[in-house]
Amino acid sequence: MIDLKTLRDDPDAVRRSQRMRGEDERSVDRLLAADERRRSAVSRFDTLRAEQKQFGKQVGKARGEEREALLAKGKELSAEVKAADAEQQAAEAELLEAHMAVPNVVQEGAPAGGEDDYVVLEHHGEPPTFDFEPADHLDLGVKLGALDMERGAKVSGSRFYFLTGVGAQLQLALLNMAAAQATAAGFQLMIPPVLVRPEIMGGTGFLGAHAAEVYRLAEDDLYLVGTSEVPLAGYHADEILDLERGPKRYAGWSTCFRREAGSYGKDTRGIIRVHQFDKIEMFVFCKPEDADAEHQRLLAWEREMLDKIEVPYRVIDTAAGDLGSSAARKFDCEAWVPTQQAYRELTSTSNCTTFQARRLGVRYRDEQGRPQTAATLNGTLATTRWIVALLENHQQADGSVRVPEAMRPFLGMDVLQPR
RNA sequence: GGAGGCGUGGCAGAGCGGCCGAAUGCAUCCGCCUUGAAAGCGGAAGACCCGCAAGGGUCCGGGGGUUCAAAUCCCUCCGCCUCCGCCA
């Protein structure tokens, strides 16, 4: 939810943001109107209720006939208060709905437009050249005995897979390397629940436009998380944090579940786009004024990880329309995938400013000791998908795959050999 | 799955349907005392909303109800605890 005070002060800034996202500006005016309506409903109720409270005290003292008369009048007042209360609640519900409909205000500097309007900030490393026909990650994975898609489909359906033997070891090595880096950088490692309540899923913004992406267990009214961002964001819900000693940084290790509705036919081969994968996600709570600098730090940590697996990548500044409702700015790192002759997303870091924290009730105390809404940020440190870039970029003519230097201590192998 | 109990401020813990935003203790903060500290003494201190302010209102797990009036009575949901059963 955006800050209503800044909305009142500068509604045009929010309208501008909506234009950059390619979204309806009228939802801004609806929100302003709903805010106005609620405020007048609140003061009407407050006035009436004050009257009723005063009146109630008189009834308590009165005796006999006087008391009877007062009781009758009290009934009338009671009805009025009840009506005002109902009006206030209706106004509040309307406000909430209008509030939820407005996405975060896009940060200054982010490119306007949709999915294809990103700006490439930087290229890092050169795409490898092969003196043989490079195999794709699935062929490589099968030959290495690392990956079994067929049995994944047999057991669970399309977009499911088994990581087998060295494949499982590879994923563990990757995630362990990420966990080690995060821990060394001062993050607290977390293994969170992957089933969450509706209010947590909603509070993190995943039940809006992305609702169709989320698995729901109807029987228990729980949701399977698509990223540990969800439980980590919810971790401090309704708390007032002490951020005096700096940001609270968490690294969540979890399995992630995504329905991939509406992506039929896209990336059907291999493990690029799957219903279930593992990920280490950085998640930060900090003061709003520190959020930009923290965002740059998260990006730097992501790049440090990418350097460790020695793949070429580029960094893009995601366009406003592709940010998702919670983010004000988002940077993706995309690794080169040789057989696709394309860059594919391996990491994504978002600055959600106070948008997500406001909904979740995560606050901190400022210098004056006043509670203020915190800022939240997130970023990827490693996922199952990284295996794609790793296998393809480091493959050799005989079908073996060179293990990047930094990963060797975690994997205990220098090269993966076909079976 | 069955039976029972509990849910109050940072924590602990009181609270006859009106005088309760709520006793008390601990912790916190500010004074005094002290060379400094501890102890002791005095004081301050919740969150949210409306309002320029003065001020007003809401909040005793969530929601609903009874009543002129609810932390206090009723219903319901959620959470926690204990016992029994069942099973990783």
Short mmCIF file of N, CA and C (backbone and C1' of nucleotides) in Angstrom, two decimals, chain A residues 8 38-39 42-43 46 49-50 52-53 56 59 67 71 75 78 82 89 197 363 365 371, chain B residues 18-19 21 46-51 56-59 64-70 78-79:
data_model
loop_
_atom_site.label_atom_id
_atom_site.label_comp_id
_atom_site.label_asym_id
_atom_site.label_seq_id
_atom_site.Cartn_x
_atom_site.Cartn_y
_atom_site.Cartn_z
N ARG A 8 -1.81 12.48 -0.81
CA ARG A 8 -2.55 13.74 -0.67
C ARG A 8 -1.68 14.94 -1.05
N ARG A 38 -13.66 8.31 3.89
CA ARG A 38 -13.39 7.66 5.16
C ARG A 38 -13.12 8.67 6.26
N ARG A 39 -12.35 9.70 5.92
CA ARG A 39 -12.01 10.67 6.95
C ARG A 39 -13.23 11.39 7.49
N VAL A 42 -15.14 8.97 9.71
CA VAL A 42 -14.48 8.79 10.99
C VAL A 42 -14.81 9.94 11.93
N SER A 43 -14.77 11.17 11.44
CA SER A 43 -15.03 12.25 12.39
C SER A 43 -16.48 12.31 12.80
N ASP A 46 -16.74 9.67 15.50
CA ASP A 46 -16.05 10.10 16.72
C ASP A 46 -16.89 11.07 17.53
N ARG A 49 -19.92 9.27 19.09
CA ARG A 49 -19.49 8.34 20.13
C ARG A 49 -19.09 9.10 21.40
N ALA A 50 -18.46 10.25 21.23
CA ALA A 50 -18.10 11.07 22.38
C ALA A 50 -19.35 11.48 23.15
N GLN A 52 -22.20 9.88 23.17
CA GLN A 52 -22.78 8.71 23.82
C GLN A 52 -22.06 8.37 25.12
N LYS A 53 -20.74 8.49 25.08
CA LYS A 53 -19.98 8.16 26.28
C LYS A 53 -20.32 9.09 27.43
N GLY A 56 -23.74 8.16 28.74
CA GLY A 56 -23.76 6.93 29.52
C GLY A 56 -23.40 7.16 30.97
N VAL A 59 -26.43 8.33 32.90
CA VAL A 59 -27.36 7.25 33.19
C VAL A 59 -26.91 6.49 34.43
N ARG A 67 -33.96 8.47 35.41
CA ARG A 67 -33.18 7.39 34.79
C ARG A 67 -33.93 6.79 33.61
N LEU A 71 -32.68 6.59 29.78
CA LEU A 71 -32.53 5.32 29.09
C LEU A 71 -33.16 5.36 27.70
N LYS A 75 -31.21 4.99 24.02
CA LYS A 75 -31.51 4.05 22.94
C LYS A 75 -31.39 4.73 21.58
N SER A 78 -27.83 5.38 20.76
CA SER A 78 -27.19 4.11 20.45
C SER A 78 -27.39 3.74 18.98
N LYS A 82 -24.59 3.40 16.05
CA LYS A 82 -24.49 2.17 15.28
C LYS A 82 -24.46 2.45 13.78
N GLN A 89 -17.28 1.80 8.77
CA GLN A 89 -16.72 0.51 8.34
C GLN A 89 -16.82 0.33 6.84
N ARG A 197 -0.27 -18.48 5.66
CA ARG A 197 -1.67 -18.06 5.77
C ARG A 197 -2.01 -17.03 4.68
N ARG A 363 7.34 -1.95 11.32
CA ARG A 363 7.77 -0.58 11.60
C ARG A 363 9.09 -0.55 12.37
N ARG A 365 11.52 2.50 15.01
CA ARG A 365 11.43 3.80 15.67
C ARG A 365 12.46 4.76 15.11
N PRO A 371 7.10 5.60 15.86
CA PRO A 371 7.05 4.46 14.95
C PRO A 371 6.90 4.93 13.50
P G B 18 -18.85 -2.36 36.34
"O5'" G B 18 -19.16 -1.23 35.25
"C5'" G B 18 -18.15 -0.48 34.62
"C4'" G B 18 -18.75 0.79 34.10
"C3'" G B 18 -18.38 2.03 34.88
"O3'" G B 18 -17.63 2.83 33.97
"C1'" G B 18 -20.70 1.97 34.40
P C B 19 -16.25 3.27 33.94
"O5'" C B 19 -16.35 4.52 34.91
"C5'" C B 19 -15.37 5.55 34.86
"C4'" C B 19 -14.96 5.93 36.24
"C3'" C B 19 -14.08 4.90 36.94
"O3'" C B 19 -12.75 4.97 36.50
"C1'" C B 19 -15.72 5.68 38.43
P G B 21 -11.83 4.02 30.61
"O5'" G B 21 -10.32 3.45 30.51
"C5'" G B 21 -9.47 3.98 29.64
"C4'" G B 21 -8.03 3.71 30.02
"C3'" G B 21 -7.12 4.82 29.49
"O3'" G B 21 -6.02 5.08 30.34
"C1'" G B 21 -6.47 2.70 28.63
P G B 46 2.62 6.86 26.59
"O5'" G B 46 2.75 5.62 25.61
"C5'" G B 46 3.84 4.73 25.68
"C4'" G B 46 3.47 3.47 24.96
"C3'" G B 46 2.86 3.69 23.58
"O3'" G B 46 3.87 3.80 22.61
"C1'" G B 46 1.51 2.21 24.81
P A B 47 3.63 4.73 21.34
"O5'" A B 47 2.65 3.85 20.45
"C5'" A B 47 3.11 2.62 19.87
"C4'" A B 47 1.96 1.97 19.15
"C3'" A B 47 1.21 2.87 18.19
"O3'" A B 47 1.86 2.97 16.94
"C1'" A B 47 -0.34 1.73 19.55
P C B 48 1.66 4.28 16.09
"O5'" C B 48 0.14 4.17 15.60
"C5'" C B 48 -0.25 3.13 14.72
"C4'" C B 48 -1.74 3.14 14.56
"C3'" C B 48 -2.35 4.44 14.09
"O3'" C B 48 -2.21 4.62 12.70
"C1'" C B 48 -3.61 3.62 15.88
P C B 49 -2.17 6.10 12.12
"O5'" C B 49 -3.70 6.55 12.17
"C5'" C B 49 -4.68 5.85 11.41
"C4'" C B 49 -6.05 6.37 11.75
"C3'" C B 49 -6.22 7.88 11.58
"O3'" C B 49 -6.47 8.22 10.23
"C1'" C B 49 -7.12 7.23 13.65
P C B 50 -6.00 9.65 9.71
"O5'" C B 50 -7.08 10.64 10.33
"C5'" C B 50 -8.44 10.58 9.89
"C4'" C B 50 -9.26 11.58 10.67
"C3'" C B 50 -8.69 12.98 10.73
"O3'" C B 50 -8.95 13.72 9.55
"C1'" C B 50 -9.43 12.34 12.87
P G B 51 -7.85 14.76 9.04
"O5'" G B 51 -7.84 15.86 10.18
"C5'" G B 51 -8.95 16.74 10.35
"C4'" G B 51 -8.72 17.63 11.53
"C3'" G B 51 -7.39 18.38 11.53
"O3'" G B 51 -7.43 19.53 10.69
"C1'" G B 51 -7.76 17.46 13.65
P G B 56 -10.70 15.67 25.34
"O5'" G B 56 -11.32 14.90 24.09
"C5'" G B 56 -12.63 15.22 23.65
"C4'" G B 56 -12.90 14.55 22.33
"C3'" G B 56 -12.79 13.04 22.31
"O3'" G B 56 -13.90 12.41 22.90
"C1'" G B 56 -11.72 13.91 20.41
P G B 57 -13.70 10.99 23.65
"O5'" G B 57 -13.54 10.01 22.41
"C5'" G B 57 -14.61 9.84 21.49
"C4'" G B 57 -14.14 9.06 20.30
"C3'" G B 57 -13.61 7.66 20.61
"O3'" G B 57 -14.65 6.74 20.81
"C1'" G B 57 -12.14 8.75 19.12
P U B 58 -14.41 5.48 21.76
"O5'" U B 58 -13.49 4.56 20.85
"C5'" U B 58 -13.98 4.03 19.62
"C4'" U B 58 -12.89 3.27 18.91
"C3'" U B 58 -12.23 2.17 19.73
"O3'" U B 58 -13.01 0.99 19.72
"C1'" U B 58 -10.56 3.45 18.67
P C B 59 -13.01 0.08 21.06
"O5'" C B 59 -11.56 -0.57 21.05
"C5'" C B 59 -11.20 -1.46 20.01
"C4'" C B 59 -9.71 -1.75 20.07
"C3'" C B 59 -9.21 -2.35 21.38
"O3'" C B 59 -9.43 -3.75 21.42
"C1'" C B 59 -7.74 -0.65 20.66
P G B 64 -17.15 -6.82 13.75
"O5'" G B 64 -18.32 -7.79 14.19
"C5'" G B 64 -19.28 -8.24 13.23
"C4'" G B 64 -20.17 -9.29 13.84
"C3'" G B 64 -21.15 -8.83 14.91
"O3'" G B 64 -22.28 -8.16 14.38
"C1'" G B 64 -20.13 -10.83 15.60
P G B 65 -22.98 -7.01 15.29
"O5'" G B 65 -23.65 -7.83 16.48
"C5'" G B 65 -24.74 -8.69 16.22
"C4'" G B 65 -25.06 -9.53 17.44
"C3'" G B 65 -25.66 -8.78 18.63
"O3'" G B 65 -27.03 -8.49 18.45
"C1'" G B 65 -24.04 -10.33 19.39
P U B 66 -27.70 -7.26 19.19
"O5'" U B 66 -27.70 -7.72 20.71
"C5'" U B 66 -28.58 -8.74 21.14
"C4'" U B 66 -28.44 -8.94 22.64
"C3'" U B 66 -28.63 -7.68 23.47
"O3'" U B 66 -30.01 -7.42 23.71
"C1'" U B 66 -26.69 -8.82 24.19
P U B 67 -30.59 -5.95 23.42
"O5'" U B 67 -29.92 -5.08 24.56
"C5'" U B 67 -30.19 -5.33 25.93
"C4'" U B 67 -29.30 -4.51 26.79
"C3'" U B 67 -29.25 -3.03 26.46
"O3'" U B 67 -30.35 -2.32 26.99
"C1'" U B 67 -27.06 -3.85 26.81
P C B 68 -31.07 -1.23 26.11
"O5'" C B 68 -29.98 -0.07 26.07
"C5'" C B 68 -30.09 0.99 25.14
"C4'" C B 68 -29.15 2.10 25.53
"C3'" C B 68 -27.71 1.66 25.78
"O3'" C B 68 -26.98 1.60 24.56
"C1'" C B 68 -28.42 3.02 27.55
P A B 69 -26.04 0.36 24.31
"O5'" A B 69 -24.91 0.54 25.42
"C5'" A B 69 -23.95 1.59 25.27
"C4'" A B 69 -23.06 1.63 26.48
"C3'" A B 69 -22.29 0.35 26.78
"O3'" A B 69 -21.11 0.27 26.01
"C1'" A B 69 -23.28 1.17 28.76
P A B 70 -20.58 -1.12 25.43
"O5'" A B 70 -19.18 -1.33 26.13
"C5'" A B 70 -18.93 -1.26 27.51
"C4'" A B 70 -18.05 -2.44 27.87
"C3'" A B 70 -17.33 -3.06 26.68
"O3'" A B 70 -15.96 -3.31 26.96
"C1'" A B 70 -18.67 -4.68 27.77
P C B 78 -10.49 -21.94 13.19
"O5'" C B 78 -9.32 -20.95 13.61
"C5'" C B 78 -8.68 -20.12 12.64
"C4'" C B 78 -7.72 -19.18 13.33
"C3'" C B 78 -6.70 -19.84 14.24
"O3'" C B 78 -5.61 -20.38 13.53
"C1'" C B 78 -7.64 -17.98 15.35
P G B 79 -4.86 -21.69 14.14
"O5'" G B 79 -4.04 -21.08 15.36
"C5'" G B 79 -3.01 -20.13 15.13
"C4'" G B 79 -2.54 -19.56 16.43
"C3'" G B 79 -2.08 -20.58 17.47
"O3'" G B 79 -0.75 -20.99 17.24
"C1'" G B 79 -3.53 -19.04 18.49
#
